[in-house]
Short mmCIF file of C-alpha atoms in Angstrom, two decimals:
data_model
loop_
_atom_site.label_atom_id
_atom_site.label_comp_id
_atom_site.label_asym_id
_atom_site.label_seq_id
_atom_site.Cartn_x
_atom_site.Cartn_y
_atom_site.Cartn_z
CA UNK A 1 -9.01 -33.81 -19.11
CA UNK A 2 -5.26 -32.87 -18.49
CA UNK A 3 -4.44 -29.40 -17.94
CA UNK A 4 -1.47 -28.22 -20.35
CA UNK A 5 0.83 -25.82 -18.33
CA UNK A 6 -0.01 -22.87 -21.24
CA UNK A 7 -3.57 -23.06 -20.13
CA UNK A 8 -2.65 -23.10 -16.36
CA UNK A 9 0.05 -20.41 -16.64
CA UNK A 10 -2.22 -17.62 -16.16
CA UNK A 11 -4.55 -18.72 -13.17
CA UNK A 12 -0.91 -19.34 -11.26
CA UNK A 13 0.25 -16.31 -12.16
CA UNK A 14 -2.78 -13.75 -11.94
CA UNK A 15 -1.56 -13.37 -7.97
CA UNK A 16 1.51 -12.22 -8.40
CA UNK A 17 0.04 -9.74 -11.13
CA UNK A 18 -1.93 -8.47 -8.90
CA UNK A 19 0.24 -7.78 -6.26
CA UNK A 20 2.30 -5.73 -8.97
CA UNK A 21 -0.21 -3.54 -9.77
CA UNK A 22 -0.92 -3.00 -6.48
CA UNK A 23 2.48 -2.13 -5.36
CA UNK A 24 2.45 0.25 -8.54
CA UNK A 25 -0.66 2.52 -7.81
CA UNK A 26 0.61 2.70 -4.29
CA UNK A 27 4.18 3.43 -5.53
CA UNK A 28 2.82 6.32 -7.85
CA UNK A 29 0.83 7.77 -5.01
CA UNK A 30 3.98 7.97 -2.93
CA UNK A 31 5.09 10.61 -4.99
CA UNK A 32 2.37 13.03 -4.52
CA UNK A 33 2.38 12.11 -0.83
CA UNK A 34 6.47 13.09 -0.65
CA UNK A 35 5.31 16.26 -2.57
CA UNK A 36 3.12 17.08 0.19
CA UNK A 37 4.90 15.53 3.55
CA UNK A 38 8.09 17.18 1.87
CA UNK A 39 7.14 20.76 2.69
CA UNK A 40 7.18 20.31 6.32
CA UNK A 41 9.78 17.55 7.16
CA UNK A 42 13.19 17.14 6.82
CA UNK A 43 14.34 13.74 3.92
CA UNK A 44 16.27 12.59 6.51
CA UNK A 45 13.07 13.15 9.62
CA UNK A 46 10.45 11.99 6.46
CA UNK A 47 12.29 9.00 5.51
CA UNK A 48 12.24 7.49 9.27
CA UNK A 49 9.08 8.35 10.17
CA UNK A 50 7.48 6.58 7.05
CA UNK A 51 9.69 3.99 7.98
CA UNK A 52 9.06 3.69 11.99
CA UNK A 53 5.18 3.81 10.62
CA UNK A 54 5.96 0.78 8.28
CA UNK A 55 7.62 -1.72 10.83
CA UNK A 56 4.72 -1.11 13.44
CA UNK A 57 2.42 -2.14 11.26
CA UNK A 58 4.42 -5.10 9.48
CA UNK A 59 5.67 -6.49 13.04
CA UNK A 60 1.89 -6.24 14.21
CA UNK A 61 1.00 -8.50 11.11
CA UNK A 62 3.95 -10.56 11.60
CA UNK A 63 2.78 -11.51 15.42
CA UNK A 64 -0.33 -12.02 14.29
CA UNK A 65 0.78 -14.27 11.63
CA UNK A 66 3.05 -16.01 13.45
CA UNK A 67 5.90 -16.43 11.37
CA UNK A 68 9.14 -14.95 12.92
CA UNK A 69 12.16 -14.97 12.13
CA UNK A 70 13.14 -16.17 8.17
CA UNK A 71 15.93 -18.17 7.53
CA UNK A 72 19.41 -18.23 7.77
CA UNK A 73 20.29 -17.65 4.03
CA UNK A 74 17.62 -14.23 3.85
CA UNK A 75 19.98 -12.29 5.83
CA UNK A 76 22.65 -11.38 3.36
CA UNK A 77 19.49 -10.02 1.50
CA UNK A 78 17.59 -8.23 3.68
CA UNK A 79 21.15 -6.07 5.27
CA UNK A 80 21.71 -5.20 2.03
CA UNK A 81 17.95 -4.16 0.57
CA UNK A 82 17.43 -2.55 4.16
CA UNK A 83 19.81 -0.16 4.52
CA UNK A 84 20.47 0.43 0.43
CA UNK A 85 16.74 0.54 -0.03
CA UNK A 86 14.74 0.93 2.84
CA UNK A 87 16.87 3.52 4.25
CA UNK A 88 19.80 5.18 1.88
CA UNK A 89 17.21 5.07 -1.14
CA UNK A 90 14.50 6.95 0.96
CA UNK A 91 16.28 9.76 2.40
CA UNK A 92 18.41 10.14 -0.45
CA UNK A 93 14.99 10.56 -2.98
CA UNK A 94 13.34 12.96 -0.64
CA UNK A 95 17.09 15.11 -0.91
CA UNK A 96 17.11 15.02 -4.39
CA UNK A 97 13.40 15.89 -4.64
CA UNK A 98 13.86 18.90 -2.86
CA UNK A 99 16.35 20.13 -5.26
CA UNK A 100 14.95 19.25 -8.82
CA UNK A 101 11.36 19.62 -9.98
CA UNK A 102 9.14 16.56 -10.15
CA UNK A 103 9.59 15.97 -13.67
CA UNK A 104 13.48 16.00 -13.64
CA UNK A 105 13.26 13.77 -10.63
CA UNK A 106 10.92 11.15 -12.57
CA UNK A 107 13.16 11.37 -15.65
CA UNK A 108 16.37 10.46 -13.58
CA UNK A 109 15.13 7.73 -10.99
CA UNK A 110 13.22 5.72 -14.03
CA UNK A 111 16.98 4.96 -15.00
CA UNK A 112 16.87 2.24 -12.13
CA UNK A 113 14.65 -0.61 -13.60
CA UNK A 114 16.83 -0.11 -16.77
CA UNK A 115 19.99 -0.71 -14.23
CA UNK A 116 17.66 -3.26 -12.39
CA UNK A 117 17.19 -5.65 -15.47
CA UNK A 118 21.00 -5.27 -16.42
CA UNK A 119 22.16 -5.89 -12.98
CA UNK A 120 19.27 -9.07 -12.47
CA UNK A 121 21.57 -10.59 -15.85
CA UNK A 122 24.90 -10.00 -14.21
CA UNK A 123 24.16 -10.94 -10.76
CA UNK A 124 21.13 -13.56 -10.84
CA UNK A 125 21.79 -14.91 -14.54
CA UNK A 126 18.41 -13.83 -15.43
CA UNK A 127 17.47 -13.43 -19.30
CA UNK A 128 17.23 -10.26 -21.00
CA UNK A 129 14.52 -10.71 -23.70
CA UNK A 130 14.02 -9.08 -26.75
CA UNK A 131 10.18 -8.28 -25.42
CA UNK A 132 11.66 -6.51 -22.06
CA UNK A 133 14.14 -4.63 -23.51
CA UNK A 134 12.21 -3.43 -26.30
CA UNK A 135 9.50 -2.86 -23.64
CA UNK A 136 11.79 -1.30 -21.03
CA UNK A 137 13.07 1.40 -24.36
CA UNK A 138 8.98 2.35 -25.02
CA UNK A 139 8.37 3.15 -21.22
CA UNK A 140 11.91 4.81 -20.46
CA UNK A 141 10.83 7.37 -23.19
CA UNK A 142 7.65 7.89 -22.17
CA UNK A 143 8.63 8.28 -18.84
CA UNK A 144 10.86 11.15 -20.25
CA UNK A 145 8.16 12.49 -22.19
CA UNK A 146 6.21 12.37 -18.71
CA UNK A 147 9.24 14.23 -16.70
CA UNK A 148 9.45 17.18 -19.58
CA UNK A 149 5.48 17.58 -19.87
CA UNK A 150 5.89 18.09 -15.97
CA UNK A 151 9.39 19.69 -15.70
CA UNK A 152 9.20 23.42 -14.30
CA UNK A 153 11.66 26.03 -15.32
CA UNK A 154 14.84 26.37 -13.96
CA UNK A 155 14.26 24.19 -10.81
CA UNK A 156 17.02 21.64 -10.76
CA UNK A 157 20.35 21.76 -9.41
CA UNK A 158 24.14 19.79 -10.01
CA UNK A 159 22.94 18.74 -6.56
CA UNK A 160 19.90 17.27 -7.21
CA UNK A 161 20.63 15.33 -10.50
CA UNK A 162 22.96 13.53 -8.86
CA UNK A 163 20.90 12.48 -5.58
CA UNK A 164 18.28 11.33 -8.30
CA UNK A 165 20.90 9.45 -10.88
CA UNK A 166 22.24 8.16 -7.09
CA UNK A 167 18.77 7.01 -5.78
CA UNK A 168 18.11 5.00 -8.88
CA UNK A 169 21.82 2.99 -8.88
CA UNK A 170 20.40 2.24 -5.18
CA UNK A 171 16.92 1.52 -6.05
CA UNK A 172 18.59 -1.54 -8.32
CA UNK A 173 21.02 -2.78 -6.20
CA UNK A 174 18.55 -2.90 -3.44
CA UNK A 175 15.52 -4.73 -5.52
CA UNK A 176 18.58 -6.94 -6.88
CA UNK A 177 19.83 -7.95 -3.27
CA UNK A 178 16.83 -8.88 -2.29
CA UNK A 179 15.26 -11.28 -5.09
CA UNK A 180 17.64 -14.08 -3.42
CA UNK A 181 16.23 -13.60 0.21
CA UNK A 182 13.36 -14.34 -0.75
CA UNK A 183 14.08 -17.56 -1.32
CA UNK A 184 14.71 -18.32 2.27
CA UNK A 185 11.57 -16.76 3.33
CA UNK A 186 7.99 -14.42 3.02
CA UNK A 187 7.45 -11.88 1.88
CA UNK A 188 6.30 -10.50 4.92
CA UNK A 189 9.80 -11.46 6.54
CA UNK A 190 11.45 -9.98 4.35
CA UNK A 191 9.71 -6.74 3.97
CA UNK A 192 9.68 -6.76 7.85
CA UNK A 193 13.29 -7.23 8.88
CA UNK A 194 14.45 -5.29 5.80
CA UNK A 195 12.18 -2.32 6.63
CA UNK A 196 13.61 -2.62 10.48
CA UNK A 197 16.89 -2.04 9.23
CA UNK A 198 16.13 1.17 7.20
CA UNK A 199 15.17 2.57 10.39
CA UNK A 200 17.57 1.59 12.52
CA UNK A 201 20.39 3.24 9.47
CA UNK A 202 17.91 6.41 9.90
CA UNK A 203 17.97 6.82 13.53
CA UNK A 204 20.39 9.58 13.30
CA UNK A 205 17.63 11.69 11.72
CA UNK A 206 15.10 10.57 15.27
CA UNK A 207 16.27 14.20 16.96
CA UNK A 208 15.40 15.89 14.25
CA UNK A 209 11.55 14.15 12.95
CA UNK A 210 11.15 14.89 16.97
CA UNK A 211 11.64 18.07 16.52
CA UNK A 212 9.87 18.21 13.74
CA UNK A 213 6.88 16.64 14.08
CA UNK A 214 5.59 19.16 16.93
CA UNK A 215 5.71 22.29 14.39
CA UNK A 216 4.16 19.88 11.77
CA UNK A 217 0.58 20.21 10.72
CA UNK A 218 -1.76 17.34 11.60
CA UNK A 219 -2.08 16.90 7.88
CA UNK A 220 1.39 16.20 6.76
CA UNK A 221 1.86 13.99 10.06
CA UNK A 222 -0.73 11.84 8.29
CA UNK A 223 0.88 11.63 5.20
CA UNK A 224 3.97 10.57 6.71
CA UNK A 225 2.34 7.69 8.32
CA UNK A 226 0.20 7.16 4.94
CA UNK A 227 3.56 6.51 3.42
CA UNK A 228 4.54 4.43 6.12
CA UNK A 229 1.57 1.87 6.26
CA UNK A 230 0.38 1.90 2.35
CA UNK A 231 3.48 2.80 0.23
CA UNK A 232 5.79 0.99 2.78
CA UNK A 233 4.47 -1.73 4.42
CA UNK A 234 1.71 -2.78 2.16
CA UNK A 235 3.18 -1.96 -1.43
CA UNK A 236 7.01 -3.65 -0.83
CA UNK A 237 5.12 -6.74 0.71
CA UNK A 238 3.15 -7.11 -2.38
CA UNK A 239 6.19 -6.43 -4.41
CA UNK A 240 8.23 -9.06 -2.60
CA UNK A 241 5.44 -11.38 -3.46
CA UNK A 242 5.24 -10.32 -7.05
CA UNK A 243 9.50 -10.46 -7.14
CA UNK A 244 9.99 -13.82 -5.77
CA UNK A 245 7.56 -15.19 -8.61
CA UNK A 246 9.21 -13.31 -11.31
CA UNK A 247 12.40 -11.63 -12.67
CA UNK A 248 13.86 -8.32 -11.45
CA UNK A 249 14.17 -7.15 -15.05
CA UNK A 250 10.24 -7.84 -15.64
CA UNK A 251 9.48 -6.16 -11.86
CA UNK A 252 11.16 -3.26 -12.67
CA UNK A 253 9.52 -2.79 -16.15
CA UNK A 254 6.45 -3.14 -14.47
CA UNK A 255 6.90 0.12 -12.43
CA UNK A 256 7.16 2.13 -15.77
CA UNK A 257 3.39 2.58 -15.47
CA UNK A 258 3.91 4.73 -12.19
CA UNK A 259 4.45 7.89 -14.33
CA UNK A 260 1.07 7.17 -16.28
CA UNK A 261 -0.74 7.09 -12.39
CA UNK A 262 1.49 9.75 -11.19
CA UNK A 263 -0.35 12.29 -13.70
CA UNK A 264 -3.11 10.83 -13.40
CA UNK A 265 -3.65 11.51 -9.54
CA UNK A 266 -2.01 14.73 -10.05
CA UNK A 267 -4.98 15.43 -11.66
CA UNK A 268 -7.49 13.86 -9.34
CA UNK A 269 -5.99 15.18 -5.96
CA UNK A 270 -3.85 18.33 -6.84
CA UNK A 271 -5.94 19.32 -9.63
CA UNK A 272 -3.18 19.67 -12.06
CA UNK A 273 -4.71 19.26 -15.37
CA UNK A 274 -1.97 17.53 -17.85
CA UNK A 275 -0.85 18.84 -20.94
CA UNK A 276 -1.19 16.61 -23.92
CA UNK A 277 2.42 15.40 -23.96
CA UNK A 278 1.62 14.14 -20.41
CA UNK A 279 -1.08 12.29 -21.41
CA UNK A 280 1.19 11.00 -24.37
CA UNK A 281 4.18 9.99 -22.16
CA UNK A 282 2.08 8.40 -20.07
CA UNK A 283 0.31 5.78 -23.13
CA UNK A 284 3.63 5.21 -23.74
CA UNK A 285 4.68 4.24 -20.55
CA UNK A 286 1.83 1.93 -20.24
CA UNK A 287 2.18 0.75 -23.63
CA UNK A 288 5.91 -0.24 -22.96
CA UNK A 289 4.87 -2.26 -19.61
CA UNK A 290 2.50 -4.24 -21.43
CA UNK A 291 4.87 -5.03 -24.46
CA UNK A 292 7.59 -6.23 -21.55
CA UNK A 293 4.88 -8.25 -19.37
CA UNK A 294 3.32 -10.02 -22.51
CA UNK A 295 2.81 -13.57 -22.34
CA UNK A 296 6.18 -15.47 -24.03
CA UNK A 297 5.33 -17.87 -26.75
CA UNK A 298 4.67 -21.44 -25.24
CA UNK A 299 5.74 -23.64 -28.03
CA UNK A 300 8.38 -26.12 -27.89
CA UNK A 301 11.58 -25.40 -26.49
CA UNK A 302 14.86 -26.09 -28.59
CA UNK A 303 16.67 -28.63 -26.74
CA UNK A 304 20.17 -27.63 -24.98
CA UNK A 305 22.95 -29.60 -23.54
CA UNK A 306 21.76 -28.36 -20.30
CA UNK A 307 18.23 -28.46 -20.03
CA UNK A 308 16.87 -30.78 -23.34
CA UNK A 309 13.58 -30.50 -23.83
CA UNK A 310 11.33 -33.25 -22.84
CA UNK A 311 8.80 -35.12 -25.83
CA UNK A 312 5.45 -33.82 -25.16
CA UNK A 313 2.66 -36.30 -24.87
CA UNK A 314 1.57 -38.01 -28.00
CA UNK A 315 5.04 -37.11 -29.71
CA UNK A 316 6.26 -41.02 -29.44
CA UNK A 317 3.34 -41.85 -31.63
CA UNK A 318 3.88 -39.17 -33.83
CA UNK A 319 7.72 -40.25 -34.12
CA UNK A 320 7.01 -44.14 -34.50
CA UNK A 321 4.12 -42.43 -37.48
CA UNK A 322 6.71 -40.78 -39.05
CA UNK A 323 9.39 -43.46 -39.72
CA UNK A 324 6.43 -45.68 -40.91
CA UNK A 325 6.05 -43.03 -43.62
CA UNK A 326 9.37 -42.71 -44.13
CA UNK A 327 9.69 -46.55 -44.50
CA UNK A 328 6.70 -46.75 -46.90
CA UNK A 329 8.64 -44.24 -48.95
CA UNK A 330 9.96 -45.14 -52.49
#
């Protein structure tokens, strides 16, 4: 029996899923892990230590692998993701943490997959559905909903709105620049090399995680290098996997489930018990991601000039049926 592409569309696709969701739940955890790591080090000293943690273990992998180097056309892609991303995007979030509350913070960097699908239509001619955007609108409010459930009082600053509103403009150019490399290599060469240039842009900040890390506890030294190995090297190779099978408008609704974790392992690891509207914001978050990420309808597609459809199979006998009708007809 032949296999019609809407029945094999979701066993080709179920991989990339899963390497979404994975990059999500490591993604939300990130944030209670900056909470944590924040306390103690520096955003410039936390962002290159996560970093310096990231590339040891993605260059281990890599030799292992055997891959090197990607090819010629990645480059362009991986500059720009690495520093924008990997590095400015990193050190500028841990700033801006510092100087709003979590919730504010959540509120404000959930702006970049809204800037991420607009930008993926500009720059990559990708569509802009009527499913994604009205998707992309549920989660963006529950997301807000999530940040004023978990908003303290008086806690943000000029400062720190703007570090936020600047990490997620840099968040989408980054996740934009790099959806092309990845056609002229892996994921894991493109996570790699891009992740080796965020720390080489961070190595300003080396004197200063030195420093650092001797008055640091044990504890928070860990977290650092948790973010380095799970958030970091683990969650943006998944995500380049996901990415390169996939829009960057439909990747970046899929991280509008992050707040909906985020409270959740709040609750789990700090023991912070969320308030209703929490809870709330967070159903719609997940609610919105699902609407975006639904299946499109398979049916015929309305020829174009550029790309006419082709006659499915039996649809020559049901033409040469149809003008026999049509011929019998009075």
């Amino acid at each position: 029996m032949t296999t019609t592409p809407a029945a094999s569309a979701p066993a080709r696709s179920w991989p990339a899923t899963a390497a979404a969701c994975t990059t999500v739940v490591l993604w939300a955890s990130s944030f209670v892990a900056i909470r944590s790591a924040g306390e103690t080090y520096s955003p410039g000293a936390l962002a290159l230590g996560r970093l310096l943690s990231g590339v040891l273990v993605l260059g281990l992998i890599l030799l292992v692998r055997r891959e090197g180097l990607p090819g010629r056309g990645a480059w362009p892609g991986i500059i720009k993701s690495g520093v924008l991303w990997f590095g400015l995007y990193m050190v500028v979030l841990n700033w801006g943490e510092r100087e709003v509350d979590a919730g504010t913070a959540a509120m404000l960097v959930n702006i970049g997959p809204i800037l991420m699908a607009l930008l993926g239509a500009r720059m990559l001619g990708e569509r802009l559905s009527r499913r994604l955007l009205t998707g992309m609108a549920i989660s963006f409010s529950g997301a807000v909903v999530v940040g004023l459930a978990m908003s303290g009082h008086g806690g943000s600053s000029v400062l720190g709105v703007a570090l936020c509103l600047l990490a997620a403009v840099v968040y989408a150019l980054g996740v934009v620049s790099q959806k092309p490399a990845l056609a002229h290599g892996s994921s894991l060469q493109i996570t790699t090399f891009g992740c080796l240039i965020g720390a080489v842009a961070c190595l300003p900040f080396s004197g200063v995680l030195i420093s650092e890390v001797g008055d640091a506890p044990m504890s928070d030294t860990l977290t650092m290098i948790y973010l380095g190995v799970f958030p970091t090297a683990l969650a943006f190779t998944t995500w380049g996997y996901a990415l390169a099978r996939t829009t960057a408008g439909r990747m970046g609704a899929t991280t509008y489930a992050s707040p909906a974790l985020v409270v959740l392992m709040a609750w789990v690891l700090l023991d912070e018990v969320p308030t209703l509207l929490a809870v709330l914001g967070g159903l719609l978050c997940l609610a919105g991601v699902a609407i975006s990420r639904g299946r499109q309808q398979t049916g015929p597609t309305r020829p174009t000039r550029a790309n006419p459809a082709r006659p499915v199979e039996g649809s020559r006998h049901d033409a040469q049926h149809a003008t026999h009708r049509t011929e019998r007809r009075p």
